[in-house]
Short mmCIF file of C-alpha atoms and ligand atoms in Angstrom, two decimals:
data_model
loop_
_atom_site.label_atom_id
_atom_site.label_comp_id
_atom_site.label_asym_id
_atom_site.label_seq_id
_atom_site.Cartn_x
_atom_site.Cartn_y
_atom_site.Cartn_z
CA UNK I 199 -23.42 -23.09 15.18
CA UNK I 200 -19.58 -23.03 13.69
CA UNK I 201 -18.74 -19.22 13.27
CA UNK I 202 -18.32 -18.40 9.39
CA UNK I 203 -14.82 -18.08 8.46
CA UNK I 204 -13.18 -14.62 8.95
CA UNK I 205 -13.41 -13.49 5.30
CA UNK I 206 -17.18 -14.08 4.91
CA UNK I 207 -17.32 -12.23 8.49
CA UNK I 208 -15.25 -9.39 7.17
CA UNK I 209 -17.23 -9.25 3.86
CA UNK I 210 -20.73 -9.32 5.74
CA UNK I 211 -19.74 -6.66 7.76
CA UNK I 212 -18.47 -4.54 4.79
CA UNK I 213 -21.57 -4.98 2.95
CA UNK I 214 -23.88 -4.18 5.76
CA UNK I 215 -21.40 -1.18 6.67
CA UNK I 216 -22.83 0.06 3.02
CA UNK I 217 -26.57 -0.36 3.82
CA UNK I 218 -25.62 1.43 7.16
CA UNK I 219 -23.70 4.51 5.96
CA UNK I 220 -26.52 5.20 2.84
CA UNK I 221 -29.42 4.92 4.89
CA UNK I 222 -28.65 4.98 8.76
CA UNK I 223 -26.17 8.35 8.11
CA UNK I 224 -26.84 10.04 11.31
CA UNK I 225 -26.62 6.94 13.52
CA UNK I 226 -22.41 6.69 11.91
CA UNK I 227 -21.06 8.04 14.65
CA UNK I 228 -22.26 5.50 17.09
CA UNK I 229 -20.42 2.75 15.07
CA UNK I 230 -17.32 4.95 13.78
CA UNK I 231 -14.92 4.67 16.95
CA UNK I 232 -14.77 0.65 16.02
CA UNK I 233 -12.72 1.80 13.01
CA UNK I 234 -10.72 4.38 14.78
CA UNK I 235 -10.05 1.32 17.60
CA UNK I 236 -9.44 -0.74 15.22
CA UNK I 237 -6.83 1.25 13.47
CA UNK I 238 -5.08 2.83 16.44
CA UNK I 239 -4.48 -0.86 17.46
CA UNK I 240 -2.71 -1.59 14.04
CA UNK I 241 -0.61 1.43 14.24
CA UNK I 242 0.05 0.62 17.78
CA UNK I 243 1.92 -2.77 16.65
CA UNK I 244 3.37 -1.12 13.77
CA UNK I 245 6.99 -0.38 14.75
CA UNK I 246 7.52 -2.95 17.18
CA UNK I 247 6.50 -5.37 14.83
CA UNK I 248 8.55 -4.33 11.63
CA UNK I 249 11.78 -3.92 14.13
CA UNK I 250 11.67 -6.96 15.11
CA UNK I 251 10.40 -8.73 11.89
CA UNK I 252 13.15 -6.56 10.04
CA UNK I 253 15.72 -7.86 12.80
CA UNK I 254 15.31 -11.57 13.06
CA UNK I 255 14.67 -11.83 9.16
CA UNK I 256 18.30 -9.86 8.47
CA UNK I 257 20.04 -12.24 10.91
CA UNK I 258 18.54 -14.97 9.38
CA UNK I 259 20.00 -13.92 5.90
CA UNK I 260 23.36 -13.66 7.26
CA UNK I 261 26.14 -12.37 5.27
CA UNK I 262 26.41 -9.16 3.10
CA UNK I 263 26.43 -11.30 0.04
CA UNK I 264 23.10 -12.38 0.20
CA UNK I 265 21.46 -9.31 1.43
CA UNK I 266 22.74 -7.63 -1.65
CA UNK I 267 21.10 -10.82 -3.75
CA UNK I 268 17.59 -10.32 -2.35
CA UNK I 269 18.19 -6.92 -1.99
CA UNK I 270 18.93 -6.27 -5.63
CA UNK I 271 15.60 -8.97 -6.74
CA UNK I 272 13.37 -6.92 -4.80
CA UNK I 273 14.08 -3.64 -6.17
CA UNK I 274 14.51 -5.07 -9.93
CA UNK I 275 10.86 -6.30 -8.93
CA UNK I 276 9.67 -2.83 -7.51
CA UNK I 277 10.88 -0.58 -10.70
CA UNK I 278 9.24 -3.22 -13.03
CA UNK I 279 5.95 -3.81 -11.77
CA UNK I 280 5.44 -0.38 -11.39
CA UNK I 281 7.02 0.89 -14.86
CA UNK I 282 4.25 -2.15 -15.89
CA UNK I 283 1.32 -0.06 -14.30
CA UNK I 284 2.67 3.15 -14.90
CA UNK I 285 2.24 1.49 -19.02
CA UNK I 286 -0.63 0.03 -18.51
CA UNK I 287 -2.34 3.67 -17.46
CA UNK I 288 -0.15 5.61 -20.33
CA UNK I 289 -1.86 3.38 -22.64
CA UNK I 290 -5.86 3.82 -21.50
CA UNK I 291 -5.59 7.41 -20.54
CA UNK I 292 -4.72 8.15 -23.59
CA UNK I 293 -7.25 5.70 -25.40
CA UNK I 294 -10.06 6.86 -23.37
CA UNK I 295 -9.07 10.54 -22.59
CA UNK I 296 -11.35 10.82 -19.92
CA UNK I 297 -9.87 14.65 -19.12
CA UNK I 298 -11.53 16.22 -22.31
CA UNK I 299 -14.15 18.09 -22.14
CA UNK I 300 -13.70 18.09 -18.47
CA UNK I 301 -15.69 20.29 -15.82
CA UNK I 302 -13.29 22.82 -15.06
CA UNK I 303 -15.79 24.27 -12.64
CA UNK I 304 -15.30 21.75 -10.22
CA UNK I 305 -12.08 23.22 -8.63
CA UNK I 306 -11.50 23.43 -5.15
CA UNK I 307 -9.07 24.83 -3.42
CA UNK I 308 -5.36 23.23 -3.33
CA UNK I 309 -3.26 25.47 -1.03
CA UNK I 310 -3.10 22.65 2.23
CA UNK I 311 -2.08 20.23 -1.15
CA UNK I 312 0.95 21.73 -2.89
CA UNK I 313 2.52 22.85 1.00
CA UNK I 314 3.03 19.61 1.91
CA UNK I 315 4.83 18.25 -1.02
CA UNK I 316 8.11 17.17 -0.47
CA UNK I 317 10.76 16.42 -2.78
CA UNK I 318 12.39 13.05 -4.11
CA UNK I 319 15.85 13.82 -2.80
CA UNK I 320 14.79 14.94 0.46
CA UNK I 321 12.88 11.79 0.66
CA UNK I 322 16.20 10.06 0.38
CA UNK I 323 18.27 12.40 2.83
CA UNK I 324 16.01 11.89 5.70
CA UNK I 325 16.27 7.92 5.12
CA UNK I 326 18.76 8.46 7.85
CA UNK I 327 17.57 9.55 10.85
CA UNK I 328 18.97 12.31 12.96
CA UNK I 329 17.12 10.70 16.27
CA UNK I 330 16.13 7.16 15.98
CA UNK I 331 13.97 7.47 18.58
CA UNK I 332 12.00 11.21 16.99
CA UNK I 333 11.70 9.03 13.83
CA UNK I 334 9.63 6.33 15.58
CA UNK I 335 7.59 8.74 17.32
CA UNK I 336 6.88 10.54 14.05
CA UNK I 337 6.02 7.20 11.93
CA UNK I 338 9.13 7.50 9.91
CA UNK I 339 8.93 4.25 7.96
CA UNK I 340 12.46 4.50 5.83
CA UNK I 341 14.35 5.69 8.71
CA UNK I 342 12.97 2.85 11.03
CA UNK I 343 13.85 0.22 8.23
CA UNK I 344 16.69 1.53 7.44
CA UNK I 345 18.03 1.39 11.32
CA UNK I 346 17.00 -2.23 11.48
CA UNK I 347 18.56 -3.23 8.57
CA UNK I 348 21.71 -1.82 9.65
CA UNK I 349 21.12 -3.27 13.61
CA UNK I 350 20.08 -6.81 12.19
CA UNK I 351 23.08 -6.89 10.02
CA UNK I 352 25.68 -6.13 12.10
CA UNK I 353 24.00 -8.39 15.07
CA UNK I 354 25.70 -11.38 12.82
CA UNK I 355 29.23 -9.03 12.97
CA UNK I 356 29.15 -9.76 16.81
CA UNK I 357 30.64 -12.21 18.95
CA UNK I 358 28.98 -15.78 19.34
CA UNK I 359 26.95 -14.89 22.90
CA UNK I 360 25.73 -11.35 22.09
CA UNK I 361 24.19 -12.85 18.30
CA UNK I 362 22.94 -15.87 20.07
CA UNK I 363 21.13 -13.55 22.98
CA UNK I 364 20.14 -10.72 20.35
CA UNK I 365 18.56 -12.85 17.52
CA UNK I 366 16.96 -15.47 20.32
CA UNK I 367 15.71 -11.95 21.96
CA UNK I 368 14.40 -10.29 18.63
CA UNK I 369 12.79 -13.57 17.26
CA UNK I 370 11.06 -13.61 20.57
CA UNK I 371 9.41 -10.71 20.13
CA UNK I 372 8.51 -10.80 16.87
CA UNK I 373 6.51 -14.01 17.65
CA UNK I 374 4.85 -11.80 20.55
CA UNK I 375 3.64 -9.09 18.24
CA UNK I 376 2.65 -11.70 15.75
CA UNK I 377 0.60 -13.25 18.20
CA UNK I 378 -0.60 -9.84 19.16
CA UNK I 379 -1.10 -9.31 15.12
CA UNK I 380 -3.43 -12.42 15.33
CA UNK I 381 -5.52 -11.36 18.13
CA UNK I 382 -6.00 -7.27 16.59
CA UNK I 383 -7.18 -9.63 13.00
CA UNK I 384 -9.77 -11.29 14.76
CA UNK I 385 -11.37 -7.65 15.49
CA UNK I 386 -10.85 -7.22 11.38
CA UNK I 387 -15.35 -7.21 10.45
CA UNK I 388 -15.86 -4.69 13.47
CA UNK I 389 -13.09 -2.10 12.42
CA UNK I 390 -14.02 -2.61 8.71
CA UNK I 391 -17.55 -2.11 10.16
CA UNK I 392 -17.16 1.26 11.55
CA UNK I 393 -14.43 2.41 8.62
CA UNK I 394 -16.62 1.81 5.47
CA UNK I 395 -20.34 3.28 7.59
CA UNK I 396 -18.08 6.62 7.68
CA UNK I 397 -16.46 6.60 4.20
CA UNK I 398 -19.99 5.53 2.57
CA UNK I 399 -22.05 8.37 5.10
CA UNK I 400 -19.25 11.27 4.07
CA UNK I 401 -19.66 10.69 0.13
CA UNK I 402 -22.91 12.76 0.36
CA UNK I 403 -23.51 12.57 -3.51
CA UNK I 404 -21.98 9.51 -4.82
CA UNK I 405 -24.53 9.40 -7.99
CA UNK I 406 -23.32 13.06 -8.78
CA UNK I 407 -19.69 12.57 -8.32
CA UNK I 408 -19.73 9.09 -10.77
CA UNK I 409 -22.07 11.48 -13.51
CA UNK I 410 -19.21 14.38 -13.35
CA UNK I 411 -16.05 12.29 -12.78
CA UNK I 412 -17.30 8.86 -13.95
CA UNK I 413 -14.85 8.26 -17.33
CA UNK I 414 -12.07 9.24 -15.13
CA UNK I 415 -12.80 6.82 -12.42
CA UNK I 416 -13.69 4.17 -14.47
CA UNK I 417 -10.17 4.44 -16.65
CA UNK I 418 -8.17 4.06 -13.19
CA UNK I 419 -9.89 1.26 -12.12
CA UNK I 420 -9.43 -0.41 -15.54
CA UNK I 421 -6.42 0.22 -15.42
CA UNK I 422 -5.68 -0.96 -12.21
CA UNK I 423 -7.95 -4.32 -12.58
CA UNK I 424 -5.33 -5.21 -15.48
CA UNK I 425 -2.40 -4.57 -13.42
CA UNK I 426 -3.80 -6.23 -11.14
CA UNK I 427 -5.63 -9.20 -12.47
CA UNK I 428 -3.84 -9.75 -15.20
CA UNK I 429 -0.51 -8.42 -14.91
CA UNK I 430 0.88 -9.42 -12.00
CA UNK I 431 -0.72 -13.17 -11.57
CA UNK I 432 1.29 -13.38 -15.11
CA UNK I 433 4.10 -12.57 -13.18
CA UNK I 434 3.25 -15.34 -10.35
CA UNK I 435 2.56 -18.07 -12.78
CA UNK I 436 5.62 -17.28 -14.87
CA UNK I 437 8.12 -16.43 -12.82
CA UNK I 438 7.47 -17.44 -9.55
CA UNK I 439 6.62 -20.53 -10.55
CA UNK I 440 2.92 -20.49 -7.99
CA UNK I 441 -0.56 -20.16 -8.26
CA UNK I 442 -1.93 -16.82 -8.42
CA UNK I 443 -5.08 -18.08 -7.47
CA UNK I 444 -4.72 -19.99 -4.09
CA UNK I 445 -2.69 -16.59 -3.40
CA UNK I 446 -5.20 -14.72 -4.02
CA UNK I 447 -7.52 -16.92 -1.50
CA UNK I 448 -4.80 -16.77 1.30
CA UNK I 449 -4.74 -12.99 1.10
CA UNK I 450 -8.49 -12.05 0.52
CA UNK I 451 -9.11 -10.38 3.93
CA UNK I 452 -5.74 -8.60 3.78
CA UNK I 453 -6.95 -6.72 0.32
CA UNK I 454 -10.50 -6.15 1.85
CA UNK I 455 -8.85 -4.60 4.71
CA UNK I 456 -6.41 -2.60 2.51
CA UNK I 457 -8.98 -1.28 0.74
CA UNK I 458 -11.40 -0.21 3.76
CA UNK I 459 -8.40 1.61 5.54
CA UNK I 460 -6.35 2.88 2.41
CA UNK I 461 -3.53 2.45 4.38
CA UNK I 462 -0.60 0.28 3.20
CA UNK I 463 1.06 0.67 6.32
CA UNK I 464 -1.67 -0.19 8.49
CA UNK I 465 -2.53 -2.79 6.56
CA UNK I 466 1.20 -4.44 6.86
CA UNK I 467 0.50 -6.79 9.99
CA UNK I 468 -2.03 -8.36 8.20
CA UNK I 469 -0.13 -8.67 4.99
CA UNK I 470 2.89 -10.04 6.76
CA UNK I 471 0.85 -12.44 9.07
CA UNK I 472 -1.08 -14.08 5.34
CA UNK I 473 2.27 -13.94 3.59
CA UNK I 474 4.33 -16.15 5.89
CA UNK I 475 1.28 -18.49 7.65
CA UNK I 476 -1.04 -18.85 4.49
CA UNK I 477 1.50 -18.64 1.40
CA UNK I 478 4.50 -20.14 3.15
CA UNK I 479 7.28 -17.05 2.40
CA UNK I 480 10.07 -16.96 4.79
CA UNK I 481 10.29 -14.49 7.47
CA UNK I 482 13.27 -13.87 6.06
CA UNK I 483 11.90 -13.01 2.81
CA UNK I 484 8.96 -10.99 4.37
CA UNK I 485 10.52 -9.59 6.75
CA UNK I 486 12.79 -7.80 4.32
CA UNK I 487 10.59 -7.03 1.06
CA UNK I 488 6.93 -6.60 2.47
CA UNK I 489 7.74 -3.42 5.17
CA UNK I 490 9.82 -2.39 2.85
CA UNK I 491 7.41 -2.59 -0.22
CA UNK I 492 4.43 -1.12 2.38
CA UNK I 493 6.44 2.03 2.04
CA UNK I 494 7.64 2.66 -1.40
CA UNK I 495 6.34 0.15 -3.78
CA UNK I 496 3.12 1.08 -5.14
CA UNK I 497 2.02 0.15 -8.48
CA UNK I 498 -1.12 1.81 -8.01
CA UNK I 499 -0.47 4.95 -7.13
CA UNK I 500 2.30 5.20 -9.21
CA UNK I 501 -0.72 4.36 -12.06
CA UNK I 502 -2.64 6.85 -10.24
CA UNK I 503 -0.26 9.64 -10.39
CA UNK I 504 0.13 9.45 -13.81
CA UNK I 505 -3.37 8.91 -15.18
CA UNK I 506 -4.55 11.94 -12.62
CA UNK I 507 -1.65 14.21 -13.95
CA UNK I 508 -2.36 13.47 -18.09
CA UNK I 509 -6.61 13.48 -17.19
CA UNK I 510 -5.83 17.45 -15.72
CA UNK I 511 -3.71 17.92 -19.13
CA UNK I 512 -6.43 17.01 -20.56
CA UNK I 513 -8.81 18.81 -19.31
CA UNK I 514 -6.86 22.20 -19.27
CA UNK I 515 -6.53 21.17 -23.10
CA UNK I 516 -2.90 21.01 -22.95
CA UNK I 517 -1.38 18.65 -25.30
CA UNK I 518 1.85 16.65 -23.91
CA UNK I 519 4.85 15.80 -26.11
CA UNK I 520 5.72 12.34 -26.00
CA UNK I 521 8.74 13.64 -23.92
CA UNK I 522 6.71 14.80 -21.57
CA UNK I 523 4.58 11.67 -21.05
CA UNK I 524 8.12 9.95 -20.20
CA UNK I 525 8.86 12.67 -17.81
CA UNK I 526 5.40 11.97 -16.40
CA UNK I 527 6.28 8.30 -16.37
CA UNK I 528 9.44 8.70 -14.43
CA UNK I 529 8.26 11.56 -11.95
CA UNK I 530 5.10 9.24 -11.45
CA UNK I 531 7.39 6.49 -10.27
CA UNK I 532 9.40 8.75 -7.80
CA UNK I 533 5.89 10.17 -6.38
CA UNK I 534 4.80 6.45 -5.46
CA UNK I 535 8.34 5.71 -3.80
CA UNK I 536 7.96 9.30 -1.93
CA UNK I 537 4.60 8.53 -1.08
CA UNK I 538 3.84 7.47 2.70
CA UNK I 539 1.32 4.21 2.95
CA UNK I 540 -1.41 6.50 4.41
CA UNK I 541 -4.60 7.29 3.23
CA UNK I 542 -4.54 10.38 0.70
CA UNK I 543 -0.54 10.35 0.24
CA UNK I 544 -1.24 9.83 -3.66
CA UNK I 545 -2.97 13.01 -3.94
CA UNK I 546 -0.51 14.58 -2.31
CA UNK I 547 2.68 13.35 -4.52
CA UNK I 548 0.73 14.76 -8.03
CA UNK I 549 2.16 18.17 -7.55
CA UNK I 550 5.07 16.59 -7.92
CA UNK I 551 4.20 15.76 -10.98
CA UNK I 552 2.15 18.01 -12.47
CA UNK I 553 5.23 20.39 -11.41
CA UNK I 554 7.68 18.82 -13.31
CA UNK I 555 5.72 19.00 -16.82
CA UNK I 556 4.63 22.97 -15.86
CA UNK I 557 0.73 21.72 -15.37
CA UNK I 558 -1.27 24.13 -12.87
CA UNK I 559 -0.98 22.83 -9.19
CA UNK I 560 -4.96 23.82 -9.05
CA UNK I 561 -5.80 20.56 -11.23
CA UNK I 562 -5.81 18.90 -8.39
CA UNK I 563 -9.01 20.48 -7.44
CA UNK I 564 -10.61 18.46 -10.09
CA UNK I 565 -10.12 15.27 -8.57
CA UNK I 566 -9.99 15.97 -5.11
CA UNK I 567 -13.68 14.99 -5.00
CA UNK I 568 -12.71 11.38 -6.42
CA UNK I 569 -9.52 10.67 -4.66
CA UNK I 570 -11.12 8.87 -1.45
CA UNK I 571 -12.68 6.43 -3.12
CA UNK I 572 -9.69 5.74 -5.59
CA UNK I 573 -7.21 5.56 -2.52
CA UNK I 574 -9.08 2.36 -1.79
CA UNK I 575 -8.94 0.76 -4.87
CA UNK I 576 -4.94 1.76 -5.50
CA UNK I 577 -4.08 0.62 -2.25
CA UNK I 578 -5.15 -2.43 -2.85
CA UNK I 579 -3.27 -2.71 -5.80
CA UNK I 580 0.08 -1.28 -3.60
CA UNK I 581 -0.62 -4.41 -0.98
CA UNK I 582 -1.39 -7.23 -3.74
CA UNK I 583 2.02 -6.45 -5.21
CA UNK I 584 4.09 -6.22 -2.31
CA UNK I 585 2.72 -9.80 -1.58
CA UNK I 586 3.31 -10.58 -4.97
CA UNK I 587 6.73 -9.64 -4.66
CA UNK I 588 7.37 -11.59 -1.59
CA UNK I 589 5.98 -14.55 -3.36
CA UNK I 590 7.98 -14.30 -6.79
CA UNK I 591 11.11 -13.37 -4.78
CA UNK I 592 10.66 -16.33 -2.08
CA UNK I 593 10.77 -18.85 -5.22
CA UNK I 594 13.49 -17.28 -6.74
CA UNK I 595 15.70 -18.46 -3.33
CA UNK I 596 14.44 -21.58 -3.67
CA UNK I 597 11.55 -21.83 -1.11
CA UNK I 598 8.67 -24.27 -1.09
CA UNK I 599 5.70 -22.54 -0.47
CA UNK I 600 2.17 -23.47 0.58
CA UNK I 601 0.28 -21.80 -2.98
N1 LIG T 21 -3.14 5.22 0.38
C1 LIG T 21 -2.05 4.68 -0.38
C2 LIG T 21 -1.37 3.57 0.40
O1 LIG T 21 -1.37 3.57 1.60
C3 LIG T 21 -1.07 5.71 -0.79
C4 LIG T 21 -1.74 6.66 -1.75
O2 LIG T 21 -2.41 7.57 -1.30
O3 LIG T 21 -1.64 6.44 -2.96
O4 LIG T 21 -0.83 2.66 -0.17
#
């Protein structure tokens, strides 16, 4: 018998990883370490993969000129789709108003949340590292891009033999990890597997949490579903001239898997390995916008930030001026760039936000008992647009794609 294609695999194991983590709870740690396998082996290829995808795609582009072109397209794309989703959750929050009348009593504790905020223009500082070498031991995803744009760019500044050898060497290996990519995929239903029997075993009272928190949940994923569904295939059909559908198909087990791991980052070898084989993008258009967009564009936590933030206003019964809905706009934005592509960062990045508009830093108690589950649905909304990105911006240089 033929083996059924990987996304019916991956979906087969995600629905009986729900059956399994409701009713076989004390049997979830026999099955967990596949997830925690399955992950370590995506982080493993993380940074030699973006290096050298980074690397061959820069030399590929060439001159300064043109990086500056796609460069300046792909953050015009970043700051509107998310300003879009940021919109999109301005509007419902405040249609529904899911905040009032609000359990208050719900608060936890948010100490271990507000220490590890970090500001915006720190964020930016440490883009360049001290120690290129302490930054990829510690994960630093703007540092390492930033070092490979620079060592990719001024590979084509060299003589003829050293960018022949370099750019021959770096395309090398980014066809190794690719391959290695390919190989870790074909694991995808097992890790998914073990990932969603913990997340579904941990959520002892889902039925309770959906009574308390339900309006609140149900506005972000609204929200989301039109950013997502509506909004940004718009964007595909209209401007990148493609179908939003047949995308959709080519990157079906990359969102499944984005939203079992919450983890845009550890979702990006999948993303780039469906962007470039199944929607025909470039390397050198992936290679540039999609680790970049892994790490700070997200149009659903930046819609997250900002629904969260106004549905605490509203519960504390605090009324927000129209100026300081655009302040929550704008520091909502800056949160989702700040934010790593790890699960929880969102939650994180509100006290940013709730800081800047003088809302208490305990309101994230409220909906610390939610944010799991929302992680997964935002960061599939972060992943769908980087890809959507990639696509709109591939067209825009004149590729021919496969969608
Ligand atoms: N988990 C999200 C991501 O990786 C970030 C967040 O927490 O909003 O894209």
């Amino acid at each position: 018998m033929k083996k059924p294609a990987l996304y019916w695999q991956i979906l087969i194991a995600f629905i009986l990883a729900i059956v399994f983590g409701l009713f076989l709870k004390n049997a979830v740690p026999y099955v967990e370490w596949m997830g925690t396998v399955f992950i370590k082996a995506l982080k493993m290829i993380i940074i030699p993969l973006i290096l050298s995808s980074i690397i061959s795609g820069i030399t590929q582009i060439g001159d300064a000129k043109n990086l500056g072109r796609l460069g300046l397209k792909t953050m015009t794309y970043y700051l509107t789709t998310s300003i879009f989703a940021l919109l999109t959750g301005l509007v419902l929050v405040n249609l529904f108003k899911p905040g009032v009348g609000a359990d208050l009593g719900l608060q936890k504790t948010v100490d271990e949340v507000a220490l590890t905020q970090q500001s915006f223009g720190r964020t930016l500082m440490n883009i360049i590292p001290e120690n290129i070498i302490e930054a990829m031991v510690q994960n630093q995803m703007l540092s390492i891009i930033f070092f490979a744009l620079l060592f990719g760019f001024f590979i084509t500044r060299t003589s003829d033999k050293t960018n022949t050898l370099l750019t021959d060497f770096f395309s090398s290996l980014f066809e190794v990890m690719m391959k290695i990519t390919m190989f870790i995929i074909q694991f995808t239903p097992l890790g998914i597997f073990g990932i969603v029997a913990k997340v579904v075993a941990e959520q002892d009272n889902l039925l309770e949490l959906f009574s308390t928190m339900g309006q609140y949940m149900l506005v972000v994923i609204l929200a989301l579903a039109i950013h997502s569904m509506i909004i940004l295939p718009l964007l595909i059909k209209l401007i990148g001239k493609s179908n939003p559908w047949l995308h959709f198909k080519a990157m079906r087990e990359v969102l499944i898997t984005a939203f079992s791991t919450s983890s845009s980052s550890a979702t990006l070898p999948l993303t780039l390995d469906a962007v470039e084989n199944r929607s025909g993008v470039s390397n050198k258009v992936t290679s540039f916008t999609l680790p970049l967009g892994a790490t700070i564009n997200m149009d659903g936590t930046a819609l997250y930030e900002l629904v969260a933030a106004i549905f605490i206003a509203q519960a504390y019964g605090i009324e927000l001026t129209f100026g300081q809905q655009i302040i929550v706009v704008l520091t909502g934005l800056l949160a989702s760039i700040g934010a790593a592509g790890i699960p929880m960062a969102g939650l994180v990045m509100i006290s940013v936000v709730l800081t800047a508009v003088g809302l208490p830093l305990e309101g994230i108690g409220l909906i610390l008992s939610v944010d799991r589950i929302l992680d997964m649905f935002r960061t599939t909304v972060n992943v769908w647009s980087d890809s959507c990105g990639a696509v709109i911006i591939a067209k825009s240089e004149g590729e021919t794609l496969t969608i």
